mmCIF file of C-alpha atoms and ligand atoms in Angstrom:
data_model
loop_
_atom_site.group_PDB
_atom_site.id
_atom_site.type_symbol
_atom_site.label_atom_id
_atom_site.label_comp_id
_atom_site.label_asym_id
_atom_site.label_seq_id
_atom_site.Cartn_x
_atom_site.Cartn_y
_atom_site.Cartn_z
ATOM 1 C CA MET A 1 -8.991 -12.371 91.991
ATOM 2 C CA THR A 2 -9.615 -16.059 91.833
ATOM 3 C CA LYS A 3 -10.641 -17.873 94.976
ATOM 4 C CA LEU A 4 -9.428 -21.155 93.496
ATOM 5 C CA PHE A 5 -6.119 -22.846 94.254
ATOM 6 C CA SER A 6 -3.620 -22.503 91.469
ATOM 7 C CA ASN A 7 -3.050 -26.264 91.234
ATOM 8 C CA TYR A 8 -4.116 -26.215 87.567
ATOM 9 C CA LYS A 9 -2.590 -24.216 84.740
ATOM 10 C CA ARG A 10 -5.812 -22.971 83.187
ATOM 11 C CA SER A 11 -6.258 -21.455 79.753
ATOM 12 C CA THR A 12 -8.386 -18.295 79.673
ATOM 13 C CA ILE A 13 -10.743 -20.092 77.270
ATOM 14 C CA GLU A 14 -14.026 -21.231 78.790
ATOM 15 C CA PHE A 15 -16.124 -23.801 76.980
ATOM 16 C CA VAL A 16 -19.782 -23.033 77.521
ATOM 17 C CA LYS A 17 -21.500 -25.324 75.042
ATOM 18 C CA ALA A 18 -20.894 -28.483 73.068
ATOM 19 C CA GLN A 19 -22.289 -30.008 69.903
ATOM 20 C CA GLY A 20 -21.285 -33.563 69.085
ATOM 21 C CA ASN A 21 -17.496 -33.519 68.781
ATOM 22 C CA GLU A 22 -17.211 -29.717 68.903
ATOM 23 C CA LEU A 23 -16.700 -27.379 71.838
ATOM 24 C CA ILE A 24 -17.902 -23.767 71.774
ATOM 25 C CA ASP A 25 -16.231 -21.107 73.915
ATOM 26 C CA SER A 26 -17.709 -18.017 75.562
ATOM 27 C CA GLN A 27 -16.732 -15.941 72.497
ATOM 28 C CA GLY A 28 -18.701 -18.272 70.222
ATOM 29 C CA LYS A 29 -15.591 -19.846 68.682
ATOM 30 C CA HIS A 30 -15.929 -23.513 67.674
ATOM 31 C CA TYR A 31 -13.202 -26.083 68.328
ATOM 32 C CA LEU A 32 -12.860 -29.651 67.159
ATOM 33 C CA ASP A 33 -12.183 -31.702 70.286
ATOM 34 C CA PHE A 34 -9.259 -34.149 70.131
ATOM 35 C CA SER A 35 -9.043 -34.305 73.943
ATOM 36 C CA THR A 36 -12.495 -35.375 75.243
ATOM 37 C CA GLY A 37 -11.833 -33.555 78.500
ATOM 38 C CA ILE A 38 -8.961 -35.802 79.425
ATOM 39 C CA GLY A 39 -10.241 -38.994 77.851
ATOM 40 C CA VAL A 40 -13.659 -38.598 79.489
ATOM 41 C CA THR A 41 -16.329 -37.571 76.972
ATOM 42 C CA ASN A 42 -15.264 -40.464 74.761
ATOM 43 C CA LEU A 43 -18.477 -40.379 72.746
ATOM 44 C CA GLY A 44 -18.522 -36.615 72.390
ATOM 45 C CA PHE A 45 -21.638 -34.895 73.644
ATOM 46 C CA HIS A 46 -23.750 -37.801 72.481
ATOM 47 C CA PRO A 47 -27.546 -37.381 72.232
ATOM 48 C CA GLN A 48 -28.165 -40.877 73.646
ATOM 49 C CA VAL A 49 -26.157 -40.107 76.795
ATOM 50 C CA LYS A 50 -27.859 -36.737 77.134
ATOM 51 C CA ALA A 51 -31.293 -38.383 76.857
ATOM 52 C CA ALA A 52 -30.360 -41.012 79.453
ATOM 53 C CA LEU A 53 -29.312 -38.273 81.893
ATOM 54 C CA GLU A 54 -32.421 -36.188 81.240
ATOM 55 C CA ASN A 55 -34.686 -39.192 81.716
ATOM 56 C CA GLN A 56 -32.975 -40.214 84.941
ATOM 57 C CA VAL A 57 -33.219 -36.698 86.397
ATOM 58 C CA GLN A 58 -36.975 -36.905 85.884
ATOM 59 C CA GLU A 59 -37.122 -40.080 88.009
ATOM 60 C CA ILE A 60 -34.528 -39.931 90.803
ATOM 61 C CA TRP A 61 -30.860 -38.956 90.680
ATOM 62 C CA HIS A 62 -29.459 -40.463 93.854
ATOM 63 C CA THR A 63 -30.144 -43.311 96.224
ATOM 64 C CA PRO A 64 -27.760 -44.680 98.866
ATOM 65 C CA ASN A 65 -26.029 -48.030 98.525
ATOM 66 C CA LEU A 66 -28.230 -49.314 101.357
ATOM 67 C CA TYR A 67 -30.929 -50.066 98.778
ATOM 68 C CA GLN A 68 -31.228 -52.074 95.586
ATOM 69 C CA ASN A 69 -29.842 -50.344 92.527
ATOM 70 C CA SER A 70 -30.963 -52.074 89.368
ATOM 71 C CA LEU A 71 -28.996 -49.596 87.275
ATOM 72 C CA GLN A 72 -25.773 -50.712 88.988
ATOM 73 C CA GLU A 73 -26.727 -54.326 88.272
ATOM 74 C CA GLU A 74 -27.401 -53.431 84.661
ATOM 75 C CA VAL A 75 -24.124 -51.551 84.176
ATOM 76 C CA ALA A 76 -22.140 -54.316 85.912
ATOM 77 C CA GLN A 77 -23.775 -56.882 83.618
ATOM 78 C CA LYS A 78 -23.018 -54.911 80.460
ATOM 79 C CA LEU A 79 -19.465 -54.148 81.587
ATOM 80 C CA ILE A 80 -18.559 -57.654 82.659
ATOM 81 C CA GLY A 81 -20.249 -59.552 79.834
ATOM 82 C CA ASP A 82 -18.791 -63.064 79.766
ATOM 83 C CA TYR A 83 -15.897 -62.327 82.138
ATOM 84 C CA ASP A 84 -15.869 -63.828 85.611
ATOM 85 C CA TYR A 85 -15.823 -60.524 87.521
ATOM 86 C CA LEU A 86 -17.729 -58.721 90.248
ATOM 87 C CA ALA A 87 -18.040 -54.915 90.199
ATOM 88 C CA PHE A 88 -17.656 -52.141 92.765
ATOM 89 C CA PHE A 89 -18.596 -48.588 91.774
ATOM 90 C CA CYS A 90 -16.951 -45.405 93.045
ATOM 91 C CA ASN A 91 -16.433 -41.900 91.679
ATOM 92 C CA SER A 92 -12.983 -41.577 90.136
ATOM 93 C CA GLY A 93 -9.933 -43.364 88.826
ATOM 94 C CA ALA A 94 -7.984 -42.817 92.016
ATOM 95 C CA GLU A 95 -10.798 -44.359 94.047
ATOM 96 C CA ALA A 96 -11.032 -47.311 91.696
ATOM 97 C CA ASN A 97 -7.306 -47.903 92.196
ATOM 98 C CA GLU A 98 -7.701 -47.560 95.975
ATOM 99 C CA ALA A 99 -10.334 -50.280 95.833
ATOM 100 C CA ALA A 100 -8.010 -52.441 93.704
ATOM 101 C CA ILE A 101 -5.110 -52.015 96.132
ATOM 102 C CA LYS A 102 -7.355 -52.762 99.101
ATOM 103 C CA ILE A 103 -8.921 -55.901 97.644
ATOM 104 C CA ALA A 104 -5.511 -57.204 96.486
ATOM 105 C CA ARG A 105 -4.101 -56.757 99.986
ATOM 106 C CA LYS A 106 -7.109 -58.230 101.765
ATOM 107 C CA ALA A 107 -7.593 -61.189 99.439
ATOM 108 C CA SER A 108 -3.896 -62.133 99.498
ATOM 109 C CA GLY A 109 -3.140 -61.262 103.110
ATOM 110 C CA LYS A 110 0.015 -59.592 101.729
ATOM 111 C CA GLN A 111 0.964 -55.954 101.362
ATOM 112 C CA GLY A 112 3.492 -55.523 98.566
ATOM 113 C CA ILE A 113 2.365 -53.937 95.311
ATOM 114 C CA ILE A 114 4.742 -53.625 92.362
ATOM 115 C CA THR A 115 3.922 -50.853 89.901
ATOM 116 C CA PHE A 116 6.048 -49.261 87.157
ATOM 117 C CA GLN A 117 8.355 -46.314 86.654
ATOM 118 C CA ASN A 118 6.545 -43.433 84.929
ATOM 119 C CA SER A 119 3.140 -44.927 85.726
ATOM 120 C CA PHE A 120 0.180 -42.804 86.780
ATOM 121 C CA HIS A 121 -2.529 -44.139 89.059
ATOM 122 C CA GLY A 122 -4.027 -41.063 90.740
ATOM 123 C CA ARG A 123 -3.634 -38.441 93.444
ATOM 124 C CA THR A 124 -4.963 -39.983 96.661
ATOM 125 C CA PHE A 125 -2.352 -41.343 99.059
ATOM 126 C CA GLY A 126 -2.680 -44.941 97.914
ATOM 127 C CA SER A 127 -2.894 -44.229 94.207
ATOM 128 C CA MET A 128 -0.178 -41.546 94.456
ATOM 129 C CA SER A 129 2.061 -44.042 96.209
ATOM 130 C CA ALA A 130 1.328 -46.484 93.385
ATOM 131 C CA THR A 131 2.391 -43.837 90.866
ATOM 132 C CA GLY A 132 5.987 -44.185 89.646
ATOM 133 C CA GLN A 133 6.731 -40.477 89.148
ATOM 134 C CA ASP A 134 8.495 -38.393 91.788
ATOM 135 C CA LYS A 135 7.033 -35.097 90.568
ATOM 136 C CA ILE A 136 3.543 -36.261 91.595
ATOM 137 C CA LYS A 137 4.668 -36.987 95.184
ATOM 138 C CA THR A 138 7.064 -34.145 96.003
ATOM 139 C CA GLY A 139 6.315 -32.354 99.253
ATOM 140 C CA PHE A 140 3.674 -34.736 100.558
ATOM 141 C CA GLY A 141 5.920 -36.688 102.896
ATOM 142 C CA ASP A 142 5.924 -40.427 103.237
ATOM 143 C CA GLY A 143 3.521 -42.294 101.023
ATOM 144 C CA VAL A 144 1.803 -45.601 101.700
ATOM 145 C CA PRO A 145 4.507 -48.218 102.305
ATOM 146 C CA HIS A 146 5.137 -51.473 100.399
ATOM 147 C CA PHE A 147 5.021 -50.065 96.864
ATOM 148 C CA SER A 148 7.976 -50.669 94.555
ATOM 149 C CA TYR A 149 8.557 -49.637 90.962
ATOM 150 C CA ALA A 150 9.744 -51.911 88.190
ATOM 151 C CA LYS A 151 11.030 -50.870 84.773
ATOM 152 C CA PHE A 152 8.170 -50.848 82.248
ATOM 153 C CA ASN A 153 8.376 -53.637 79.648
ATOM 154 C CA ASP A 154 11.078 -55.407 81.683
ATOM 155 C CA LEU A 155 10.041 -58.683 83.304
ATOM 156 C CA MET A 156 13.440 -59.212 84.942
ATOM 157 C CA SER A 157 12.965 -55.927 86.754
ATOM 158 C CA VAL A 158 9.580 -57.140 88.083
ATOM 159 C CA LYS A 159 11.062 -60.468 89.157
ATOM 160 C CA SER A 160 13.847 -58.700 91.040
ATOM 161 C CA LEU A 161 11.249 -56.872 93.173
ATOM 162 C CA VAL A 162 9.053 -59.878 93.969
ATOM 163 C CA ASP A 163 9.237 -61.428 97.443
ATOM 164 C CA GLU A 164 6.959 -63.461 99.762
ATOM 165 C CA GLN A 165 5.083 -60.271 100.629
ATOM 166 C CA THR A 166 4.125 -59.397 97.037
ATOM 167 C CA ALA A 167 0.336 -59.177 96.691
ATOM 168 C CA ALA A 168 -0.001 -57.690 93.219
ATOM 169 C CA VAL A 169 1.535 -56.152 90.140
ATOM 170 C CA MET A 170 -0.326 -53.151 88.760
ATOM 171 C CA LEU A 171 0.118 -51.571 85.344
ATOM 172 C CA GLU A 172 -1.342 -49.562 82.489
ATOM 173 C CA MET A 173 -1.410 -51.313 79.096
ATOM 174 C CA VAL A 174 -0.512 -47.935 77.603
ATOM 175 C CA GLN A 175 1.131 -45.501 80.007
ATOM 176 C CA GLY A 176 -0.994 -42.424 79.372
ATOM 177 C CA GLU A 177 0.105 -39.473 81.457
ATOM 178 C CA SER A 178 3.807 -40.111 80.957
ATOM 179 C CA GLY A 179 3.746 -40.101 77.159
ATOM 180 C CA ILE A 180 1.522 -42.740 75.461
ATOM 181 C CA LEU A 181 3.884 -45.660 75.949
ATOM 182 C CA PRO A 182 2.296 -49.004 74.982
ATOM 183 C CA ALA A 183 3.318 -52.178 76.811
ATOM 184 C CA ASP A 184 4.967 -54.884 74.680
ATOM 185 C CA LYS A 185 2.717 -57.847 73.994
ATOM 186 C CA THR A 186 5.266 -60.471 74.989
ATOM 187 C CA PHE A 187 6.091 -58.570 78.176
ATOM 188 C CA VAL A 188 2.417 -58.455 79.196
ATOM 189 C CA GLN A 189 1.830 -62.117 78.373
ATOM 190 C CA ASP A 190 4.964 -63.238 80.193
ATOM 191 C CA LEU A 191 4.075 -61.025 83.156
ATOM 192 C CA ALA A 192 0.543 -62.460 83.338
ATOM 193 C CA ALA A 193 1.920 -66.018 83.215
ATOM 194 C CA PHE A 194 4.527 -65.205 85.862
ATOM 195 C CA CYS A 195 1.922 -63.632 88.176
ATOM 196 C CA GLN A 196 -0.362 -66.628 87.781
ATOM 197 C CA GLU A 197 2.463 -69.050 88.537
ATOM 198 C CA LYS A 198 3.471 -67.111 91.664
ATOM 199 C CA GLY A 199 -0.080 -66.454 92.905
ATOM 200 C CA ILE A 200 0.359 -62.695 92.503
ATOM 201 C CA TYR A 201 -2.675 -60.673 91.447
ATOM 202 C CA LEU A 202 -2.416 -58.779 88.175
ATOM 203 C CA ILE A 203 -4.148 -55.387 88.334
ATOM 204 C CA VAL A 204 -4.672 -53.517 85.072
ATOM 205 C CA ASP A 205 -5.421 -49.804 85.394
ATOM 206 C CA GLU A 206 -7.801 -49.181 82.491
ATOM 207 C CA VAL A 207 -8.842 -45.744 83.737
ATOM 208 C CA GLN A 208 -7.567 -44.101 80.543
ATOM 209 C CA THR A 209 -7.256 -47.079 78.189
ATOM 210 C CA GLY A 210 -10.648 -48.633 78.904
ATOM 211 C CA MET A 211 -14.142 -47.996 77.547
ATOM 212 C CA GLY A 212 -13.295 -48.321 73.874
ATOM 213 C CA ARG A 213 -10.394 -45.863 73.887
ATOM 214 C CA THR A 214 -8.060 -48.353 72.197
ATOM 215 C CA GLY A 215 -10.693 -49.965 69.969
ATOM 216 C CA LYS A 216 -11.586 -52.645 72.516
ATOM 217 C CA LEU A 217 -13.819 -52.306 75.577
ATOM 218 C CA PHE A 218 -10.719 -53.084 77.675
ATOM 219 C CA SER A 219 -7.214 -52.578 76.295
ATOM 220 C CA PHE A 220 -6.040 -55.859 77.885
ATOM 221 C CA GLU A 221 -8.096 -57.608 75.180
ATOM 222 C CA HIS A 222 -5.385 -56.594 72.681
ATOM 223 C CA TYR A 223 -2.883 -58.572 74.748
ATOM 224 C CA GLY A 224 -4.728 -61.869 75.152
ATOM 225 C CA ILE A 225 -4.667 -61.780 78.954
ATOM 226 C CA ILE A 226 -7.376 -61.580 81.623
ATOM 227 C CA PRO A 227 -6.316 -59.562 84.687
ATOM 228 C CA ASP A 228 -7.430 -60.488 88.202
ATOM 229 C CA ILE A 229 -8.438 -56.906 88.901
ATOM 230 C CA VAL A 230 -9.370 -54.083 86.513
ATOM 231 C CA THR A 231 -9.989 -50.408 87.224
ATOM 232 C CA LEU A 232 -12.037 -47.982 85.137
ATOM 233 C CA ALA A 233 -13.186 -44.380 85.317
ATOM 234 C CA LYS A 234 -12.642 -41.587 82.765
ATOM 235 C CA GLY A 235 -14.859 -42.673 79.846
ATOM 236 C CA LEU A 236 -17.163 -44.904 81.872
ATOM 237 C CA ALA A 237 -20.045 -42.415 82.104
ATOM 238 C CA ASN A 238 -18.907 -39.988 79.383
ATOM 239 C CA GLY A 239 -18.414 -37.089 81.793
ATOM 240 C CA VAL A 240 -20.463 -37.901 84.865
ATOM 241 C CA PRO A 241 -18.034 -38.727 87.701
ATOM 242 C CA VAL A 242 -17.754 -42.494 88.161
ATOM 243 C CA GLY A 243 -15.170 -45.188 88.695
ATOM 244 C CA ALA A 244 -15.306 -48.965 88.853
ATOM 245 C CA MET A 245 -13.172 -51.784 90.166
ATOM 246 C CA LEU A 246 -13.744 -55.236 88.693
ATOM 247 C CA ALA A 247 -12.209 -58.292 90.324
ATOM 248 C CA LYS A 248 -12.445 -62.021 89.723
ATOM 249 C CA THR A 249 -15.443 -63.550 91.450
ATOM 250 C CA ASN A 250 -13.207 -65.658 93.714
ATOM 251 C CA LEU A 251 -11.877 -62.466 95.330
ATOM 252 C CA GLY A 252 -15.431 -61.550 96.322
ATOM 253 C CA SER A 253 -15.180 -62.635 99.934
ATOM 254 C CA ALA A 254 -12.437 -60.013 100.513
ATOM 255 C CA PHE A 255 -15.036 -57.315 99.908
ATOM 256 C CA SER A 256 -17.719 -58.744 102.133
ATOM 257 C CA TYR A 257 -20.330 -56.722 104.002
ATOM 258 C CA GLY A 258 -18.869 -53.600 105.620
ATOM 259 C CA SER A 259 -15.357 -53.970 104.213
ATOM 260 C CA HIS A 260 -15.408 -51.114 101.711
ATOM 261 C CA GLY A 261 -17.819 -48.511 100.437
ATOM 262 C CA SER A 262 -18.581 -45.150 98.865
ATOM 263 C CA THR A 263 -21.402 -42.709 99.587
ATOM 264 C CA PHE A 264 -21.834 -41.542 96.014
ATOM 265 C CA GLY A 265 -20.424 -44.558 94.172
ATOM 266 C CA GLY A 266 -22.656 -45.916 91.423
ATOM 267 C CA ASN A 267 -25.069 -43.018 91.753
ATOM 268 C CA LYS A 268 -28.231 -43.317 89.596
ATOM 269 C CA LEU A 269 -27.184 -40.435 87.370
ATOM 270 C CA ALA A 270 -23.738 -41.893 86.718
ATOM 271 C CA MET A 271 -25.196 -45.344 86.112
ATOM 272 C CA ALA A 272 -27.830 -44.031 83.693
ATOM 273 C CA ALA A 273 -25.076 -42.372 81.653
ATOM 274 C CA SER A 274 -22.846 -45.421 81.916
ATOM 275 C CA SER A 275 -25.583 -47.752 80.761
ATOM 276 C CA ALA A 276 -26.115 -45.603 77.666
ATOM 277 C CA VAL A 277 -22.340 -45.488 77.056
ATOM 278 C CA LEU A 278 -22.128 -49.277 77.187
ATOM 279 C CA ASP A 279 -25.080 -49.675 74.826
ATOM 280 C CA ILE A 280 -23.274 -47.532 72.291
ATOM 281 C CA LEU A 281 -19.845 -49.148 72.761
ATOM 282 C CA THR A 282 -21.249 -52.668 72.486
ATOM 283 C CA SER A 283 -23.525 -51.932 69.542
ATOM 284 C CA PRO A 284 -22.584 -54.086 66.522
ATOM 285 C CA GLY A 285 -19.480 -52.852 64.734
ATOM 286 C CA PHE A 286 -18.880 -49.789 66.919
ATOM 287 C CA LEU A 287 -15.573 -50.877 68.426
ATOM 288 C CA ASP A 288 -14.319 -52.300 65.121
ATOM 289 C CA GLN A 289 -15.029 -48.931 63.527
ATOM 290 C CA THR A 290 -13.231 -47.216 66.422
ATOM 291 C CA TRP A 291 -10.183 -49.416 65.869
ATOM 292 C CA GLU A 292 -10.230 -48.725 62.153
ATOM 293 C CA ASN A 293 -10.644 -44.959 62.579
ATOM 294 C CA GLY A 294 -7.976 -44.779 65.273
ATOM 295 C CA ASN A 295 -5.555 -46.517 62.940
ATOM 296 C CA TYR A 296 -6.641 -44.249 60.083
ATOM 297 C CA LEU A 297 -5.883 -41.182 62.232
ATOM 298 C CA GLN A 298 -2.506 -42.597 63.221
ATOM 299 C CA ASP A 299 -1.652 -43.490 59.609
ATOM 300 C CA GLN A 300 -2.694 -40.070 58.302
ATOM 301 C CA LEU A 301 -0.549 -38.365 60.931
ATOM 302 C CA LYS A 302 2.418 -40.539 60.021
ATOM 303 C CA LYS A 303 1.856 -39.689 56.370
ATOM 304 C CA VAL A 304 1.576 -35.902 56.698
ATOM 305 C CA LEU A 305 4.297 -35.638 59.339
ATOM 306 C CA ALA A 306 6.744 -38.042 57.684
ATOM 307 C CA ASN A 307 10.207 -36.472 57.375
ATOM 308 C CA ASN A 308 9.126 -33.553 59.564
ATOM 309 C CA PRO A 309 12.269 -32.827 61.621
ATOM 310 C CA LYS A 310 10.175 -31.747 64.627
ATOM 311 C CA ILE A 311 8.635 -35.212 64.996
ATOM 312 C CA ILE A 312 10.499 -37.864 66.968
ATOM 313 C CA GLN A 313 7.830 -40.575 66.898
ATOM 314 C CA ILE A 314 4.111 -41.118 66.424
ATOM 315 C CA ARG A 315 2.757 -44.036 68.458
ATOM 316 C CA GLY A 316 -0.297 -45.323 70.261
ATOM 317 C CA LEU A 317 -3.065 -47.876 70.367
ATOM 318 C CA GLY A 318 -6.415 -47.216 68.701
ATOM 319 C CA TYR A 319 -7.586 -43.709 69.532
ATOM 320 C CA MET A 320 -4.898 -43.158 72.168
ATOM 321 C CA ILE A 321 -2.154 -41.423 70.199
ATOM 322 C CA GLY A 322 1.079 -39.641 71.082
ATOM 323 C CA ILE A 323 3.114 -37.360 68.838
ATOM 324 C CA GLN A 324 6.591 -37.108 70.346
ATOM 325 C CA THR A 325 8.207 -33.851 69.298
ATOM 326 C CA THR A 326 11.245 -31.647 69.752
ATOM 327 C CA GLU A 327 9.047 -28.521 69.914
ATOM 328 C CA ASN A 328 7.639 -26.599 72.892
ATOM 329 C CA LEU A 329 4.387 -28.295 73.907
ATOM 330 C CA ALA A 330 2.617 -25.197 75.248
ATOM 331 C CA ASP A 331 3.265 -23.380 71.967
ATOM 332 C CA LEU A 332 1.890 -26.290 69.966
ATOM 333 C CA VAL A 333 -1.235 -26.570 72.126
ATOM 334 C CA GLN A 334 -1.837 -22.825 71.705
ATOM 335 C CA ALA A 335 -1.238 -22.938 67.959
ATOM 336 C CA ALA A 336 -3.767 -25.778 67.682
ATOM 337 C CA ARG A 337 -6.319 -23.808 69.739
ATOM 338 C CA ASP A 338 -5.855 -20.786 67.509
ATOM 339 C CA LYS A 339 -6.740 -22.989 64.552
ATOM 340 C CA GLY A 340 -9.721 -24.508 66.344
ATOM 341 C CA LEU A 341 -8.356 -27.829 67.596
ATOM 342 C CA ILE A 342 -8.092 -28.944 71.231
ATOM 343 C CA VAL A 343 -5.236 -31.344 72.049
ATOM 344 C CA LEU A 344 -3.524 -32.564 75.218
ATOM 345 C CA THR A 345 0.064 -33.127 76.239
ATOM 346 C CA ALA A 346 1.689 -36.055 78.045
ATOM 347 C CA GLY A 347 5.069 -36.334 79.705
ATOM 348 C CA THR A 348 7.626 -33.730 78.667
ATOM 349 C CA ASP A 349 7.599 -34.037 74.886
ATOM 350 C CA VAL A 350 4.362 -35.586 73.655
ATOM 351 C CA ILE A 351 1.230 -34.091 72.121
ATOM 352 C CA ARG A 352 -1.498 -36.473 73.266
ATOM 353 C CA LEU A 353 -4.643 -37.120 71.258
ATOM 354 C CA LEU A 354 -7.673 -38.699 72.947
ATOM 355 C CA PRO A 355 -10.365 -37.851 70.384
ATOM 356 C CA PRO A 356 -14.012 -38.830 70.585
ATOM 357 C CA LEU A 357 -14.541 -42.354 69.289
ATOM 358 C CA THR A 358 -17.404 -40.867 67.284
ATOM 359 C CA LEU A 359 -15.257 -38.704 64.972
ATOM 360 C CA THR A 360 -16.305 -38.735 61.337
ATOM 361 C CA LYS A 361 -13.704 -39.212 58.574
ATOM 362 C CA ASP A 362 -14.109 -35.513 57.729
ATOM 363 C CA GLU A 363 -13.404 -34.523 61.315
ATOM 364 C CA ILE A 364 -10.324 -36.749 61.410
ATOM 365 C CA ASP A 365 -9.044 -35.167 58.185
ATOM 366 C CA LYS A 366 -9.739 -31.677 59.520
ATOM 367 C CA GLY A 367 -7.802 -32.394 62.717
ATOM 368 C CA VAL A 368 -4.906 -33.938 60.800
ATOM 369 C CA ALA A 369 -4.695 -30.869 58.542
ATOM 370 C CA ILE A 370 -4.469 -28.561 61.573
ATOM 371 C CA LEU A 371 -1.806 -30.746 63.201
ATOM 372 C CA ALA A 372 0.156 -30.809 59.946
ATOM 373 C CA ASP A 373 -0.052 -27.007 59.851
ATOM 374 C CA ILE A 374 1.132 -26.389 63.389
ATOM 375 C CA PHE A 375 4.115 -28.707 63.040
ATOM 376 C CA THR A 376 5.054 -27.072 59.745
ATOM 377 C CA GLU A 377 4.637 -23.463 60.921
ATOM 378 C CA GLN A 378 6.047 -23.613 64.436
ATOM 379 C CA GLY A 379 9.594 -22.459 65.098
HETATM 380 C C1 PLP B 401 -6.599 -40.279 85.047
HETATM 381 C C2 PLP B 401 -6.013 -41.524 85.542
HETATM 382 C C3 PLP B 401 -6.139 -41.920 86.890
HETATM 383 C C4 PLP B 401 -6.774 -41.031 87.935
HETATM 384 O O1 PLP B 401 -8.134 -40.805 87.702
HETATM 385 P P1 PLP B 401 -8.899 -39.677 88.562
HETATM 386 O O2 PLP B 401 -10.329 -39.838 88.122
HETATM 387 O O3 PLP B 401 -8.316 -38.356 88.188
HETATM 388 O O4 PLP B 401 -8.708 -39.983 89.989
HETATM 389 C C5 PLP B 401 -5.641 -43.148 87.261
HETATM 390 N N1 PLP B 401 -5.019 -43.951 86.385
HETATM 391 C C6 PLP B 401 -4.861 -43.606 85.082
HETATM 392 C C7 PLP B 401 -4.191 -44.546 84.151
HETATM 393 C C8 PLP B 401 -5.337 -42.373 84.624
HETATM 394 O O5 PLP B 401 -5.155 -42.023 83.347
#
């Protein structure tokens, strides 16, 4: 009998090894990975990340944040580039969002945070309270107060929730967990302008969309805006637990000495992996290729699944793709596994693809063929 809580619905498959973009289970079966964990091992099991981890283990794998950490400096530098941000490192997406909520409140002296219906921001009390889905919160009693939930892609709805106590608006550029729902460009631009005019901080949760997932380092770069606060996690260290909160330099005094912290945050091991990840993502042409390949995958899917009555819509941004379907999701996921492809679901009716950014054309074609098969055979 398991001694683990049953809070996850686990498949009986156990992956015990990985090679590039393939997972190998305990029976020796190989699977092409179109899930990257859940948008985590964005570069597959990349030799450069592996080498960085191995090298760091040889030196030292943890030091406390009471001492200099040149790796944190290095990762912050690579992450921030020419933006006017400061970085705080933690261990997960939820923690990054906690840090964002805390700095927005402290810097503004206000408490209200507007998020969106069907958003997902994490499972801690603050990030759960930020999340606009009842099913995530049921049974846990009162959440953190002063959160309200606007309609996604609806600026009037945001405006109707704003008052003198509004500190920030927080959103995903593509709502991931609830079904791969991209924000409209005009909505995002109008929202950013509105927030700036009203002195409300704009927080963009890039936990799933960031780190090259959409073909840009940050998905907000598709929208021509610069948020006040940005959160990252999933792909940031390609599988080593890490999160980050970036905020404009002028918010720095809100996180002065002693105001916030994390025991493990920005650990040497995580930073070594993250530094390697950033070297790969920022290498010449990598993100352009990612954008191109993500679009190729989306186009191929649209081509092979055109006129398929089981498909409602195929949508996404870069390598963050949703296939909305009338079919049973669990059956589709199982059918894909049987044929050697690992996919995710999102919301109630979407097969979610978060493939490695390092897929070859052959691997894309192979995955598309399997997806075409399962949607043709099922039912
Ligand atoms: C996964 C996710 C989170 C939560 O990240 P954890 O590391 O599980 O805490 C927060 N926001 C978004 C958009 C996510 O996709």
